[in-house]
Coordinates of C-alpha atoms in Angstrom, one line a residue:
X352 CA 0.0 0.0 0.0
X353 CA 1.6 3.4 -0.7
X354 CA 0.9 5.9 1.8
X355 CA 1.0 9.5 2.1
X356 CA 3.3 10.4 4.7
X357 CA 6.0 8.3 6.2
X358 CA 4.9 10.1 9.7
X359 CA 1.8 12.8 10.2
X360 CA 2.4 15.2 12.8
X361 CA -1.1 16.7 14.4
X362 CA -0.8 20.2 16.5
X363 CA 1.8 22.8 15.3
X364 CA 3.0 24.1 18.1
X365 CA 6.9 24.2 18.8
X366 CA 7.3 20.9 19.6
X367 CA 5.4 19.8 16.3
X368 CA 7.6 22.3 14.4
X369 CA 10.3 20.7 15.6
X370 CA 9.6 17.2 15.0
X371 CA 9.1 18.2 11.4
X372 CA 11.8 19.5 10.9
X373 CA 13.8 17.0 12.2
X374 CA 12.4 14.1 10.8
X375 CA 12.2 16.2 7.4
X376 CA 16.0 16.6 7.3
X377 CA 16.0 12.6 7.9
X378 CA 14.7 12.4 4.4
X379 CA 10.7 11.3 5.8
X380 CA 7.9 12.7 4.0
X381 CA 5.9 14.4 7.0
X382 CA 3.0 15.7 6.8
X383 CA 1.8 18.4 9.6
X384 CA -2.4 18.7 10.2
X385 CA -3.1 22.2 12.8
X386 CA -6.5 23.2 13.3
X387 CA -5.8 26.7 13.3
X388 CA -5.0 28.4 9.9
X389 CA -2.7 30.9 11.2
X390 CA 0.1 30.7 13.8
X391 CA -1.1 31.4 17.4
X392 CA -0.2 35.1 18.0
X393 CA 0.2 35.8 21.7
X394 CA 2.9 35.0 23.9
X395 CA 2.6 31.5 25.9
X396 CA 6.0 29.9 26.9
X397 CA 8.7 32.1 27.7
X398 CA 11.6 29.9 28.5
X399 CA 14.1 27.5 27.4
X400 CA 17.6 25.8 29.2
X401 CA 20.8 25.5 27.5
X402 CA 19.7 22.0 26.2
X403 CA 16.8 23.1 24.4
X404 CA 19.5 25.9 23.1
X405 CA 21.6 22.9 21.9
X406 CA 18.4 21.1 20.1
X407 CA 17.6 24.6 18.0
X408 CA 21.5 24.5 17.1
X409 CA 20.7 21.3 15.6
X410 CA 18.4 22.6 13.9
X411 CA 20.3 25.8 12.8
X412 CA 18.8 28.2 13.9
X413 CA 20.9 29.6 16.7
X414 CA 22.2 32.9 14.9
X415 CA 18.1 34.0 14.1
X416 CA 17.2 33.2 17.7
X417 CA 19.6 35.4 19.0
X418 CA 17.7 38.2 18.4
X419 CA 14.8 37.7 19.4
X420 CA 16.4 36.1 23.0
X421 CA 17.9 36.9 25.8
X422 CA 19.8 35.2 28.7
X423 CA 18.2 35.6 31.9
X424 CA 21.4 35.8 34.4
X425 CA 19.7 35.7 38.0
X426 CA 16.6 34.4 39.4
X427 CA 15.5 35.4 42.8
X428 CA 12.9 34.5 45.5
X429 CA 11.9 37.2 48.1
X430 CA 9.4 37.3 50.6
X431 CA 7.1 39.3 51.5
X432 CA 9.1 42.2 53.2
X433 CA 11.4 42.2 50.6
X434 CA 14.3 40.0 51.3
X435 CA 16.5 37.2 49.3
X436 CA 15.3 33.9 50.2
X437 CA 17.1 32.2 47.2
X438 CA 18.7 33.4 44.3
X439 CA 20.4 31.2 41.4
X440 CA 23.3 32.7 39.6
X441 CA 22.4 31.8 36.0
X442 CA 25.9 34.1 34.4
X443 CA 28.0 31.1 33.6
X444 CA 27.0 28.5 30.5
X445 CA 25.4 25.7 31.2
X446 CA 26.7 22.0 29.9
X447 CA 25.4 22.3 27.0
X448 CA 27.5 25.4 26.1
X449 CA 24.6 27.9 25.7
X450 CA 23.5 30.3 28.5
X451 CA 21.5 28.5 31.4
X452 CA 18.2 30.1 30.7
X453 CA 17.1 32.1 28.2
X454 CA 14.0 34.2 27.6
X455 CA 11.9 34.7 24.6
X456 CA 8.7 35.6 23.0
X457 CA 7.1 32.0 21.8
X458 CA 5.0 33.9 18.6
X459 CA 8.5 34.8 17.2
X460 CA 10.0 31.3 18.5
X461 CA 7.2 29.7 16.1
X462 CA 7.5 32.4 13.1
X463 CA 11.4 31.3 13.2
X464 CA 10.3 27.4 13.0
X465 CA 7.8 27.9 10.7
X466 CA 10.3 29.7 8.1
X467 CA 12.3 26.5 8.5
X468 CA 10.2 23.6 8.6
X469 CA 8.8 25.1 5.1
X470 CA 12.0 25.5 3.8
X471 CA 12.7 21.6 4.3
X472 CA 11.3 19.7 1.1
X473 CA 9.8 16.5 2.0
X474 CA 7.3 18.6 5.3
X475 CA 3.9 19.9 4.1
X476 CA 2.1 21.9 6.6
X477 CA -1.9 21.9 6.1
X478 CA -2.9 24.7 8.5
X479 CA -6.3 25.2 9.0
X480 CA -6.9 21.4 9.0
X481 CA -8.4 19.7 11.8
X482 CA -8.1 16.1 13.0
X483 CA -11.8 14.7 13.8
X484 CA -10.8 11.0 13.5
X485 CA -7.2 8.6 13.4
X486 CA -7.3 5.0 13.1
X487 CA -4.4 2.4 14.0
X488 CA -4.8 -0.5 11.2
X489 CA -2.0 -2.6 12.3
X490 CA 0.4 -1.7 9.2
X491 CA -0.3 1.6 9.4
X492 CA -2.4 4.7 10.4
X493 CA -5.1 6.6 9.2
X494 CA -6.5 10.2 9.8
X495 CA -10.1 12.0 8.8
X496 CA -9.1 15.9 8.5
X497 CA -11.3 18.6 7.8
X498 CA -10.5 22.2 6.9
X499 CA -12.0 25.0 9.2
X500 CA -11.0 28.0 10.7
X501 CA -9.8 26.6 14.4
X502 CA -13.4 27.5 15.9
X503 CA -15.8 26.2 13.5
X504 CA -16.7 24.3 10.7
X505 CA -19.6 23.8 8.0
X506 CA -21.2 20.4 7.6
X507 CA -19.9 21.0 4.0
X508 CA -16.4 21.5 4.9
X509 CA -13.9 20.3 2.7
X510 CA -12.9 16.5 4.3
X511 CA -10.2 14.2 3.4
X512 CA -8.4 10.5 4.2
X513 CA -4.5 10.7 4.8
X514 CA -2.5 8.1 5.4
X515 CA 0.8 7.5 7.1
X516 CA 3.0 4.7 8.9
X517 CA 3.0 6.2 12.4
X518 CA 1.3 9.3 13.6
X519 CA 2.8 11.9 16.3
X520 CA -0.1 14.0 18.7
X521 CA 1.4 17.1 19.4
X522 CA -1.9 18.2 19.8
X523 CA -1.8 19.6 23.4
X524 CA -3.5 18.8 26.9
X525 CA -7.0 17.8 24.9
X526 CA -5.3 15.6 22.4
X527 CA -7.5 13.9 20.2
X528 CA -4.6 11.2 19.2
X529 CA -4.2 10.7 22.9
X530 CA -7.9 9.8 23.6
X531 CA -7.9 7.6 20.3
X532 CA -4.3 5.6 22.1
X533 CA -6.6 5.2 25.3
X534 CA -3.4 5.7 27.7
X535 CA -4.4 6.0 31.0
X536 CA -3.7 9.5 32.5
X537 CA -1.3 9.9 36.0
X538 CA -2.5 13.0 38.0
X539 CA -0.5 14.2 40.9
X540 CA -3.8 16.4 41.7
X541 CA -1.8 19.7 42.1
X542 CA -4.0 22.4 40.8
X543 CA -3.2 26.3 41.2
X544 CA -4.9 29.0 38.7
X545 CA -2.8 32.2 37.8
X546 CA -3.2 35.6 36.3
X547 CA -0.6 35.8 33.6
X548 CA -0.2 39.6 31.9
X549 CA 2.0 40.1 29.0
X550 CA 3.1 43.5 28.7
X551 CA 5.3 46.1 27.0
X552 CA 7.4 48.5 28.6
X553 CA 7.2 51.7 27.2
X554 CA 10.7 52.5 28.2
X555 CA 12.6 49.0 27.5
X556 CA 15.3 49.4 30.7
X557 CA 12.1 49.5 32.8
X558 CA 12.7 46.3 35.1
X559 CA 15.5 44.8 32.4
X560 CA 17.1 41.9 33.7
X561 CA 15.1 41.5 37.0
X562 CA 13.2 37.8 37.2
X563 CA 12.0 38.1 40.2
X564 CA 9.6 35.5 42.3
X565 CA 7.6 37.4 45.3
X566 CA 6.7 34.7 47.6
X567 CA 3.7 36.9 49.3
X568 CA 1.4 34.7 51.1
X569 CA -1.0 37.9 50.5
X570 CA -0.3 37.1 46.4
X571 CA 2.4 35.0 45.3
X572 CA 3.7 36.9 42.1
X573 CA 6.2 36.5 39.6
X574 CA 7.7 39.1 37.4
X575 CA 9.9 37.5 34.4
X576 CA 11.3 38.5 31.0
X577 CA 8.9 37.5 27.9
X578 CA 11.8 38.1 25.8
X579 CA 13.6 41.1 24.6
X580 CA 11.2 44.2 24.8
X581 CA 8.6 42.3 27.4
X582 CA 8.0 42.1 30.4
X583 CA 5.7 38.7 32.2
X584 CA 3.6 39.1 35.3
X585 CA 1.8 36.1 37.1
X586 CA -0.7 36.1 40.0
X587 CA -1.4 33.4 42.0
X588 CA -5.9 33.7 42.5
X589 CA -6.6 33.7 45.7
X590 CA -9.2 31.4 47.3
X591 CA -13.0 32.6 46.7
X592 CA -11.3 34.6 43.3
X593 CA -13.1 33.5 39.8
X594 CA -11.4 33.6 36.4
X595 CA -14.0 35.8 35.3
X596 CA -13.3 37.9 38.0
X597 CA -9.4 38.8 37.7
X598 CA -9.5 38.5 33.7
X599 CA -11.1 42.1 33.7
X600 CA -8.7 44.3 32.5
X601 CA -9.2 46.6 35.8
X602 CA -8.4 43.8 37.3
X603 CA -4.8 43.3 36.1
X604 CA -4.2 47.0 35.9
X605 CA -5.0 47.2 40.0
X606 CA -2.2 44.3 40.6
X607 CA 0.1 46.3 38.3
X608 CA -0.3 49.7 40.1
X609 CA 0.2 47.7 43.5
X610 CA 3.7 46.9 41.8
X611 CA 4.1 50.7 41.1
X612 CA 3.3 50.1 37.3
X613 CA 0.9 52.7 35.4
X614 CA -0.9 52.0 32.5
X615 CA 1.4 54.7 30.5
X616 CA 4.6 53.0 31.6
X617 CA 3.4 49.7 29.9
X618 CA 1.1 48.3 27.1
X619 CA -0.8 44.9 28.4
X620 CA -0.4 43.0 25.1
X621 CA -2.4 40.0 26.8
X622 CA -4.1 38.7 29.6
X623 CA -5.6 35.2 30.7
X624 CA -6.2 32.6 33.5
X625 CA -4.0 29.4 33.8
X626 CA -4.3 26.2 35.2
X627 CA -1.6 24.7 36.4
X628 CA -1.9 21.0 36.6
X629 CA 0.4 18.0 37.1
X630 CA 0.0 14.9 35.2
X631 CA 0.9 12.7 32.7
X632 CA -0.1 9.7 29.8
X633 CA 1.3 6.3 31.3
X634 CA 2.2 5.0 27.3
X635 CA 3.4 7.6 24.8
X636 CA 3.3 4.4 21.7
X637 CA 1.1 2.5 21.3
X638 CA 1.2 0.5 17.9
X639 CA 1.4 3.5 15.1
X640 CA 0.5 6.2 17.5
X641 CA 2.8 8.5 19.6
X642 CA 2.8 11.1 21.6
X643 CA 5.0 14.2 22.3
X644 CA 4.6 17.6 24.4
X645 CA 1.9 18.6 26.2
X646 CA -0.3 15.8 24.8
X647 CA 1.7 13.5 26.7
X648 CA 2.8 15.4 30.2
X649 CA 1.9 18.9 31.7
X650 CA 3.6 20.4 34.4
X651 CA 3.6 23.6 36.9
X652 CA 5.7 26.2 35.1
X653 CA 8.0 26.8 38.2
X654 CA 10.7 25.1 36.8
X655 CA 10.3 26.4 33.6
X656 CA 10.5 23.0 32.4
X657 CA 7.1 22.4 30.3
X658 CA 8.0 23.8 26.3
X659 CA 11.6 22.4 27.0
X660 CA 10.3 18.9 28.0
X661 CA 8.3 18.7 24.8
X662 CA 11.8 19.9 22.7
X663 CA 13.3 17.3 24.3
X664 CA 10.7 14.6 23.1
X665 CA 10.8 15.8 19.7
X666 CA 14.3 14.9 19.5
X667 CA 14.7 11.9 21.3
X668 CA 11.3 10.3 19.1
X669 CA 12.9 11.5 15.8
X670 CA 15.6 8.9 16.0
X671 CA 14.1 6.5 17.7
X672 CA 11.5 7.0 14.9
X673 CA 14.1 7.3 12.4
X674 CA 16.1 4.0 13.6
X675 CA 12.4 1.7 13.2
X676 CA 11.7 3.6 9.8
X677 CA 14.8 2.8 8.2
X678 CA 15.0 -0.7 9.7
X679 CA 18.5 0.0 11.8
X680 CA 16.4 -0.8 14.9
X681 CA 13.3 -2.9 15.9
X682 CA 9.7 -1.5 17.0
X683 CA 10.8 -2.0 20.8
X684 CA 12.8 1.0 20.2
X685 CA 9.8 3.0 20.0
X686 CA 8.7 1.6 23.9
X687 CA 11.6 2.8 25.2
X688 CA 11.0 6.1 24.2
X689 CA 8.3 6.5 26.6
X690 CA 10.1 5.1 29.4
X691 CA 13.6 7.1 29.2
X692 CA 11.5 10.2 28.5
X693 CA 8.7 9.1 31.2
X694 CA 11.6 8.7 34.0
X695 CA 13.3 12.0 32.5
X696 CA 9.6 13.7 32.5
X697 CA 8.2 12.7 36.2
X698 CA 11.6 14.6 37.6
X699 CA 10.8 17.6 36.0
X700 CA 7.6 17.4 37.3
X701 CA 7.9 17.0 41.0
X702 CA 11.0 19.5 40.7
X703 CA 8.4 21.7 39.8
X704 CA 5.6 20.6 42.2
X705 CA 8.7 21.0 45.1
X706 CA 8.8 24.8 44.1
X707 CA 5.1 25.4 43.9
X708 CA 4.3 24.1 46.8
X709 CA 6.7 26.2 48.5
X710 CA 5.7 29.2 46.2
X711 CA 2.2 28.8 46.5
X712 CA 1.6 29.3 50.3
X713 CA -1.0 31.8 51.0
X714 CA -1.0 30.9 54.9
X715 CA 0.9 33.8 56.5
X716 CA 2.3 31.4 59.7
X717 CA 2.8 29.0 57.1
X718 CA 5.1 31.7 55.2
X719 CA 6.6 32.8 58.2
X720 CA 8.1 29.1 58.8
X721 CA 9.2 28.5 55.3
X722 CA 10.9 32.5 55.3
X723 CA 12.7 31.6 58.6
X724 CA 14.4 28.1 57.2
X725 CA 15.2 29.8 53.5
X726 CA 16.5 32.7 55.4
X727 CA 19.1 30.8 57.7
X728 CA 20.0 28.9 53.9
X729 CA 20.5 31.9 52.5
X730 CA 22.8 33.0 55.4
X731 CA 25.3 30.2 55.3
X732 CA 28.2 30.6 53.3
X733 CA 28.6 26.8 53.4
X734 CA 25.3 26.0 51.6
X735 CA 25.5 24.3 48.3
X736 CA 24.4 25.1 45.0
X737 CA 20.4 25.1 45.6
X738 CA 19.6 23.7 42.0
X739 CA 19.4 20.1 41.8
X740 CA 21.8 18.2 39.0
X741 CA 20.0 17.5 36.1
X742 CA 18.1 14.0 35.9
X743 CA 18.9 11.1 33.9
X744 CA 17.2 9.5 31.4
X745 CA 14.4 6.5 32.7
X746 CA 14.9 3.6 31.7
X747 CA 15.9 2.8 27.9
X748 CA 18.4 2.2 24.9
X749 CA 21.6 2.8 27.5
X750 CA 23.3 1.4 29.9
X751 CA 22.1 2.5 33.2
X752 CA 22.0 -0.9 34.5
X753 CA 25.8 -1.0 34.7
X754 CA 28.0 0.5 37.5
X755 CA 29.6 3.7 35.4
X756 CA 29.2 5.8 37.8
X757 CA 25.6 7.6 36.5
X758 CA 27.3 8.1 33.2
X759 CA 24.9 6.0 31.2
X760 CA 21.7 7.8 30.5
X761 CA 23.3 10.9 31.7
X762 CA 23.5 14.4 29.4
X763 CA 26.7 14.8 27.7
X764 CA 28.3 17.9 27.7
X765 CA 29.6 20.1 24.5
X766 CA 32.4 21.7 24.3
X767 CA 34.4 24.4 21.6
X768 CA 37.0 23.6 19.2
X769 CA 39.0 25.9 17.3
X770 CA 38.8 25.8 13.6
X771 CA 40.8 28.1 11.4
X772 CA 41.4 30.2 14.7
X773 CA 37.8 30.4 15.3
X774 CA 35.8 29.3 18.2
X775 CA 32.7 26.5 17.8
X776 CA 30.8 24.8 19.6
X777 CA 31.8 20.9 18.8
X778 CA 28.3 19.9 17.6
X779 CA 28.5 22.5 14.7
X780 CA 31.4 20.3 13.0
X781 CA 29.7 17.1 13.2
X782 CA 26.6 15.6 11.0
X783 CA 23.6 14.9 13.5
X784 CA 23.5 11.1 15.1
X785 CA 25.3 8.7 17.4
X786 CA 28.6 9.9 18.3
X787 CA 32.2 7.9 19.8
X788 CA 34.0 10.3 21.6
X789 CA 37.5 9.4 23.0
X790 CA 39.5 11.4 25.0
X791 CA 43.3 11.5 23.9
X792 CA 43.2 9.0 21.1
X793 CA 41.7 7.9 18.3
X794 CA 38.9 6.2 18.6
X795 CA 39.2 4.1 15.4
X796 CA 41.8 2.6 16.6
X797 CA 40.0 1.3 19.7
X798 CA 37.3 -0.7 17.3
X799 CA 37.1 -4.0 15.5
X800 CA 35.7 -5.1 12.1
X801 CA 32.4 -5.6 13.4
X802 CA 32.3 -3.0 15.6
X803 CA 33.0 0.0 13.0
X804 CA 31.1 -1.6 10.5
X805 CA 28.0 -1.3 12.7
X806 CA 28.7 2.4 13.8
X807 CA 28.9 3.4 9.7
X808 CA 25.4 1.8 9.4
X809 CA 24.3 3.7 12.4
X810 CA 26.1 7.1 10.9
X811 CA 28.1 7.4 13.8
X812 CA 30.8 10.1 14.1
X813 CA 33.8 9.1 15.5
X814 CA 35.4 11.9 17.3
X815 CA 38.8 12.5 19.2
X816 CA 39.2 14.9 22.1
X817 CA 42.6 16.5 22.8
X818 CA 42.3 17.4 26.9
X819 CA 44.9 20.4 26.3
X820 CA 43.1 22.0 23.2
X821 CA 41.0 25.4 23.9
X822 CA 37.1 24.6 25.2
X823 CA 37.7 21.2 25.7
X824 CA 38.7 21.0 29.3
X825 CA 34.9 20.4 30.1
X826 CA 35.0 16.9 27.9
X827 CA 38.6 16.3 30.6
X828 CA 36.7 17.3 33.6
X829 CA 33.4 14.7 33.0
X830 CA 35.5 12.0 31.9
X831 CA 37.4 12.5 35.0
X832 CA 34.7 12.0 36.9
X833 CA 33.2 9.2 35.4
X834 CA 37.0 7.3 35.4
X835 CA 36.8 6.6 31.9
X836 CA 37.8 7.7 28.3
X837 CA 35.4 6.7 26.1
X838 CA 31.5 7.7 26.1
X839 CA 29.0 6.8 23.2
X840 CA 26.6 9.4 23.0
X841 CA 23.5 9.2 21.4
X842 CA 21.4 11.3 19.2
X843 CA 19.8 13.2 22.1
X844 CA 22.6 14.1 23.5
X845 CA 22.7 11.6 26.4
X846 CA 25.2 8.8 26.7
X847 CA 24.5 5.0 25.9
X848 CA 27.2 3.9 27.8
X849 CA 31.1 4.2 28.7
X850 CA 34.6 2.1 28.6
X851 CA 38.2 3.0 28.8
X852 CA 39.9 0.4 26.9
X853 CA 39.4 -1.3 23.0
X854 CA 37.8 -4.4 24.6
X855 CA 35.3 -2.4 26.4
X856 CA 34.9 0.2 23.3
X857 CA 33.8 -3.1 21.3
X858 CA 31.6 -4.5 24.0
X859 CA 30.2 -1.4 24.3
X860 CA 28.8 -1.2 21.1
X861 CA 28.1 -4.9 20.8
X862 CA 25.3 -3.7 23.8
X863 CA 24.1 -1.2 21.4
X864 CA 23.3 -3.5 19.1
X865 CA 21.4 -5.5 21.4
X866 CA 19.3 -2.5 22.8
X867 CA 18.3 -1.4 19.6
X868 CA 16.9 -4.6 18.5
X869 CA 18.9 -5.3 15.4
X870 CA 16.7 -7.2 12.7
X871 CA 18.1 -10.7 11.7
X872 CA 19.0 -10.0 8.0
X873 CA 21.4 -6.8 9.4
X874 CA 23.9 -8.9 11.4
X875 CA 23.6 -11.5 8.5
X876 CA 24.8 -8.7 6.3
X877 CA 27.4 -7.4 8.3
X878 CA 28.8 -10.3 8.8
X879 CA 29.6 -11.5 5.7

């Protein structure tokens, strides 16, 4: 049967975007189905980490976004009277070798995507299509679109039949390919609603570089960059308070005056209420359906984790995707996408039900206990960084279940090299994919026949690291602590697994090979 698409992506949203593009560039013909005929034109996310940074340099799009970004440096908490109960120094790179946090406006975020995944050949984008039907055959997938204006539709709408071998929901919280996978939902039944204003400073220093979190039992508030030229304020509804009530626009100008803002100081570009829930979809596969972004998890905002979780599952699923697709790897592949993002997922989560909760107190003695034991943190010298270590992956296609000391599943780090007296980041001299990294040596030398015929299959680049060269001291430093000298990363950035000598480095990939599933007919041909 010849179908239309090799994958169909529903919801166009940056992680949609994204996916296209990625699995465009794979050579896939992808076909992308959004409701709405237009892109959504107000500001919703308004932060990514240095990972996400690292996924949109894959994508090549790091010169645009700089300027339309900028790097938040600080973040602080303060209480009610005023005073520094935590602050995180966000001035220094993070592993990934883009600033730590960084602040945007998501309508130019999608603009910037949308430019791109139209410039890739094999993506068509129907916008202004809407999904009303998908159906899992077995051998592959079928949708029912019909074209409408995001609202409504006329019983006479124009409807059509596509066809596809898998199909990706990116279609938010109310996901229509979610309901149609049946995937039981997990709910941590955390439930806050917030005022969130989007405004424009008349004068752009006015509050520049403050990102600021007011823990005021009388209002929590935050106050945030939306990007360069913007300006984000949240309130916390009090008990008794309705959405109908504080989406007035009086309403929102009353809690800016109580910060000292007038309405000719800033315009309010957009207001709305929020619900911020906890929960997530217990399978993102099943058969020739998956899930990515906020179809398949949603989380508090106070990690700002949400719009960079769903980046992160649009690169992880792309290879997976692109391993089954191409037959390099067998459909188990797919399963383990939803548990190494799943484990990854449910961290960023209750990271971000931990800061709520502390956040959202409205009690004042309650306040006054938590403002007494952040204040005496804040007052040691001795305290550690207050910013947990990033999490690992759950488990998948690595080797977590070996004693590497957490390398396995772990995110590798990316350093510069020097070309031509130049700096770059690493990642920009290499083609996308698995990588062998080896510190000191060469890593072709460390593999057999068998071995580096399977990582030219897999596309794998095979890279050397010199510990003395300039930027790469961070490669010395991890592998140093993880007392080894060789790390296979995969396409994600996170690492498979580890070894130090040649008999390891084969073993190592020999367990890749396992993990991925190989098909029969592949180690037939490579061995001969």
């Amino acid at each position: 049967m010849s179908l239309d698409y090799d994958v169909a992506i529903v919801g166009y949203g940056p992680v949609g975007q994204t996916t296209a593009i990625l699995l465009g560039r794979l050579g896939y013909r992808v076909g992308v189905f959004e409701r709405w005929p237009t892109l959504y034109p107000r500001p919703r996310a308004v932060h990514y980490d240095d990972e996400v940074a690292r996924i949109f340099q894959r994508l090549g799009i790091a010169g645009e976004l700089a300027t339309i970004t900028e790097p938040a440096t600080t973040y602080e908490w303060q209480n009610a009277d005023g005073h520094t109960l935590l602050e995180l120094d966000r001035s220094e790179p993070g592993p990934s070798g883009w600033p730590a946090a960084t602040m945007f406006c998501q309508p130019e975020l999608e603009e910037l995507l949308d430019r791109t995944a139209k410039g890739v050949a094999s993506v068509e984008v129907h916008q202004g299509w809407e999904l009303t039907d998908a159906t899992d055959h077995g051998a592959h997938v079928s949708l029912r679109v019909r074209r409408g204006d995001g609202r409504r539709w006329a019983p006479s709408a124009e409807q059509r039949e596509v066809t596809a071998a898998y199909v990706i929901g990116c279609d938010g919280a109310n996901s229509l390919v979610r309901e149609r996978m049946r995937t039981p939902l997990v709910d941590l039944g955390f439930v806050f609603d917030w005022l969130i204003a989007d405004t424009i400073p008349r004068d752009p220093a006015l509050l520049a570089g403050v990102n600021l979190q007011r823990c005021d039992p009388a209002r929590p508030t935050t106050l945030v960059s939306g990007g360069p030229g913007r300006r984000r304020w949240e309130w916390m509804l009090l008990p008794g308070e309705t959405a109908e009530q504080v989406q007035r626009p009086e309403f929102v100008w009353e809690m800016l005056a109580r910060s000292g803002i007038g309405r000719d100081e800033v315009e309010l570009e957009r207001h709305a209420v929020y619900t911020f829930r906890a929960r997530w979809a217990e399978r993102w596969h099943e058969g020739r359906m998956l899930l990515a972004g906020d179809a398949a998890h949603l989380m508090p905002p106070f990690a700002g984790q949400g719009l960079c979780s769903g980046i992160r599952d649009a690169l992880t699923l792309s290879w997976h995707l692109d391993l089954v697709l191409s037959g390099r790897a067998g459909e188990s592949t797919l399963d383990a996408y939803t548990s190494e993002r799943c484990g990854h997922l449910q961290h960023a989560i209750a990271t971000s039900v931990e800061l709520g909760k502390v956040i959202c107190i409205s009690d004042e003695q309650e306040a006054a206990a938590r403002d007494e034991v952040l204040l005496a943190v804040a007052a040691d010298p001795t305290t550690p960084p207050m910013e947990p270590p990033p999490p690992n992956l759950g488990p998948g296609i690595h080797d977590g279940d070996r004693d590497d000391g957490g390398a396995a599943g772990s995110l590798f780090p990316q350093g510069v090299v020097v070309l031509g007296g130049s700096p770059r980041l690493l990642e920009d001299t290499l083609s996308p994919g698995f990588a062998l990294y080896a510190l000191d040596t060469d890593p072709v030398g460390l593999l057999d026949g068998g071995a580096r015929a399977y990582l030219d299959v897999l596309g794998c680049a095979l890279v050397a690291l010199d510990p003395a060269a300039e930027g790469q001291q961070i490669y010395s430093r991890w592998f140093d602590a993880h007392d080894c000298s060789v790390a296979l990363v995969r396409p994600d950035f996170y690492v498979f697994g580890t070894a130090s000598t040649a008999a390891e480095t084969n073993a190592l990939v020999r367990r890749l090979r396992v993990a991925l599933g190989e098909p029969d007919h592949r180690e037939e041909r490579l061995a001969s």
